[in-house]
Amino acid sequence: AIYKEDLVYCQENNIVFDRKDGLGDGAHHEEIRPYSVTNYSFANFHNRECGSLEEALFAIKNGNRRWVNQTNEILPPLLQEEFQSYFVPYGCDLPFMSPQRMCE
């Protein structure tokens, strides 16, 4: 589930530091981009949570990134970075912990 306070936290703290990758104008040390938190971010793609740390790490290693707007998938990689995307783990769903719970 998406929690309103989590989205607000992400929006207020979404600072992407300049990676010298050609994105942005280079004049700033940091730039703010739209945070890629979408309904897909908390979706159950496999209807089964990963059962162990090893399985979760395997799901992360072999998962893939998808774009909210699928036409962005044909863009060059640096241009893709400017658009919202989400991650699909491989084989099992990653457990979700809200930023508030992570800080407990």
C-alpha atoms as a printed R data frame, in Angstrom:
    type eleno elety resid chain resno      x       y       z
1   ATOM     1    CA   ALA     A     1  0.000   0.000   0.000
2   ATOM     2    CA   ILE     A     2  1.135   3.528  -0.694
3   ATOM     3    CA   TYR     A     3  1.069   5.793   2.324
4   ATOM     4    CA   LYS     A     4  0.512   9.516   1.762
5   ATOM     5    CA   GLU     A     5  3.232  10.474   4.262
6   ATOM     6    CA   ASP     A     6  5.704   8.231   2.429
7   ATOM     7    CA   LEU     A     7  4.988   9.920  -0.901
8   ATOM     8    CA   VAL     A     8  5.338  13.355   0.698
9   ATOM     9    CA   TYR     A     9  8.652  12.297   2.274
10  ATOM    10    CA   CYS     A    10  9.943  11.023  -1.073
11  ATOM    11    CA   GLN     A    11  8.889  14.175  -2.914
12  ATOM    12    CA   GLU     A    12 10.567  16.432  -0.343
13  ATOM    13    CA   ASN     A    13 13.790  14.422  -0.255
14  ATOM    14    CA   ASN     A    14 14.252  13.441  -3.882
15  ATOM    15    CA   ILE     A    15 17.597  15.015  -4.653
16  ATOM    16    CA   VAL     A    16 19.617  13.420  -7.409
17  ATOM    17    CA   PHE     A    17 23.259  14.468  -7.144
18  ATOM    18    CA   ASP     A    18 25.040  15.442 -10.341
19  ATOM    19    CA   ARG     A    19 26.608  12.279 -11.720
20  ATOM    20    CA   LYS     A    20 28.462  14.082 -14.525
21  ATOM    21    CA   ASP     A    21 26.421  11.993 -16.944
22  ATOM    22    CA   GLY     A    22 25.232  14.793 -19.204
23  ATOM    23    CA   LEU     A    23 21.853  15.148 -17.549
24  ATOM    24    CA   GLY     A    24 21.018  18.576 -16.217
25  ATOM    25    CA   ASP     A    25 22.887  21.765 -17.023
26  ATOM    26    CA   GLY     A    26 26.052  20.961 -15.041
27  ATOM    27    CA   ALA     A    27 25.885  24.301 -13.202
28  ATOM    28    CA   HIS     A    28 24.305  22.801 -10.095
29  ATOM    29    CA   HIS     A    29 25.737  20.277  -7.684
30  ATOM    30    CA   GLU     A    30 22.331  18.700  -7.308
31  ATOM    31    CA   GLU     A    31 19.224  18.524  -9.366
32  ATOM    32    CA   ILE     A    32 15.725  17.502  -8.439
33  ATOM    33    CA   ARG     A    33 13.927  15.046 -10.678
34  ATOM    34    CA   PRO     A    34 10.474  13.506 -10.355
35  ATOM    35    CA   TYR     A    35 10.688  10.606  -7.949
36  ATOM    36    CA   SER     A    36  9.813   7.282  -9.501
37  ATOM    37    CA   VAL     A    37  7.224   6.271  -6.973
38  ATOM    38    CA   THR     A    38  4.154   5.068  -8.807
39  ATOM    39    CA   ASN     A    39  1.387   2.587  -8.128
40  ATOM    40    CA   TYR     A    40  3.681   0.030  -9.781
41  ATOM    41    CA   SER     A    41  6.317   0.587  -7.082
42  ATOM    42    CA   PHE     A    42  4.242  -1.355  -4.577
43  ATOM    43    CA   ALA     A    43  2.567  -3.801  -6.939
44  ATOM    44    CA   ASN     A    44  2.516  -7.523  -6.432
45  ATOM    45    CA   PHE     A    45  3.875  -8.797  -9.722
46  ATOM    46    CA   HIS     A    46  4.216 -12.408  -8.624
47  ATOM    47    CA   ASN     A    47  1.636 -12.622  -5.790
48  ATOM    48    CA   ARG     A    48  4.317 -14.129  -3.566
49  ATOM    49    CA   GLU     A    49  6.834 -12.389  -1.286
50  ATOM    50    CA   CYS     A    50 10.431 -13.524  -1.372
51  ATOM    51    CA   GLY     A    51 10.877 -16.070   1.391
52  ATOM    52    CA   SER     A    52 14.507 -15.447   2.284
53  ATOM    53    CA   LEU     A    53 17.270 -12.885   1.978
54  ATOM    54    CA   GLU     A    54 18.950 -15.030  -0.677
55  ATOM    55    CA   GLU     A    55 15.762 -15.198  -2.738
56  ATOM    56    CA   ALA     A    56 15.255 -11.425  -2.404
57  ATOM    57    CA   LEU     A    57 18.828 -10.725  -3.528
58  ATOM    58    CA   PHE     A    58 18.369 -13.063  -6.510
59  ATOM    59    CA   ALA     A    59 15.106 -11.256  -7.379
60  ATOM    60    CA   ILE     A    60 16.914  -7.901  -7.268
61  ATOM    61    CA   LYS     A    61 19.906  -9.112  -9.263
62  ATOM    62    CA   ASN     A    62 17.750 -10.588 -12.027
63  ATOM    63    CA   GLY     A    63 14.870  -8.117 -12.020
64  ATOM    64    CA   ASN     A    64 14.408  -5.409 -14.619
65  ATOM    65    CA   ARG     A    65 13.448  -1.787 -14.941
66  ATOM    66    CA   ARG     A    66 10.321  -0.768 -16.809
67  ATOM    67    CA   TRP     A    67  9.033   2.651 -17.749
68  ATOM    68    CA   VAL     A    68  5.589   3.975 -16.864
69  ATOM    69    CA   ASN     A    69  5.348   5.166 -20.467
70  ATOM    70    CA   GLN     A    70  6.557   2.151 -22.438
71  ATOM    71    CA   THR     A    71  7.585   4.278 -25.438
72  ATOM    72    CA   ASN     A    72 10.521   5.520 -23.320
73  ATOM    73    CA   GLU     A    73 12.068   2.039 -23.506
74  ATOM    74    CA   ILE     A    74 13.352   2.798 -27.024
75  ATOM    75    CA   LEU     A    75 15.173   5.980 -25.980
76  ATOM    76    CA   PRO     A    76 18.946   6.031 -25.425
77  ATOM    77    CA   PRO     A    77 19.800   5.098 -21.791
78  ATOM    78    CA   LEU     A    78 20.716   8.620 -20.647
79  ATOM    79    CA   LEU     A    79 17.447  10.036 -21.923
80  ATOM    80    CA   GLN     A    80 15.512   7.243 -20.221
81  ATOM    81    CA   GLU     A    81 16.843   8.510 -16.882
82  ATOM    82    CA   GLU     A    82 14.640  11.590 -17.154
83  ATOM    83    CA   PHE     A    83 11.393   9.586 -17.053
84  ATOM    84    CA   GLN     A    84  9.626   7.701 -14.293
85  ATOM    85    CA   SER     A    85 10.326   4.014 -14.120
86  ATOM    86    CA   TYR     A    86  9.721   1.151 -11.748
87  ATOM    87    CA   PHE     A    87 11.507  -2.057 -10.852
88  ATOM    88    CA   VAL     A    88 10.105  -5.546 -11.339
89  ATOM    89    CA   PRO     A    89 11.907  -8.134  -9.211
90  ATOM    90    CA   TYR     A    90 12.463 -11.567 -10.711
91  ATOM    91    CA   GLY     A    91 10.330 -14.443  -9.430
92  ATOM    92    CA   CYS     A    92  9.021 -13.010  -6.160
93  ATOM    93    CA   ASP     A    93  7.863  -9.716  -4.682
94  ATOM    94    CA   LEU     A    94 10.111  -7.747  -2.353
95  ATOM    95    CA   PRO     A    95  8.645  -6.997   1.076
96  ATOM    96    CA   PHE     A    96  7.668  -3.346   1.481
97  ATOM    97    CA   MET     A    97  8.598  -1.284   4.499
98  ATOM    98    CA   SER     A    98  7.555   2.345   4.676
99  ATOM    99    CA   PRO     A    99 10.292   4.960   5.237
100 ATOM   100    CA   GLN     A   100  8.790   5.544   8.695
101 ATOM   101    CA   ARG     A   101  9.151   1.874   9.593
102 ATOM   102    CA   MET     A   102 12.690   1.765   8.176
103 ATOM   103    CA   CYS     A   103 13.668   4.533  10.593
104 ATOM   104    CA   GLU     A   104 12.260   2.771  13.679
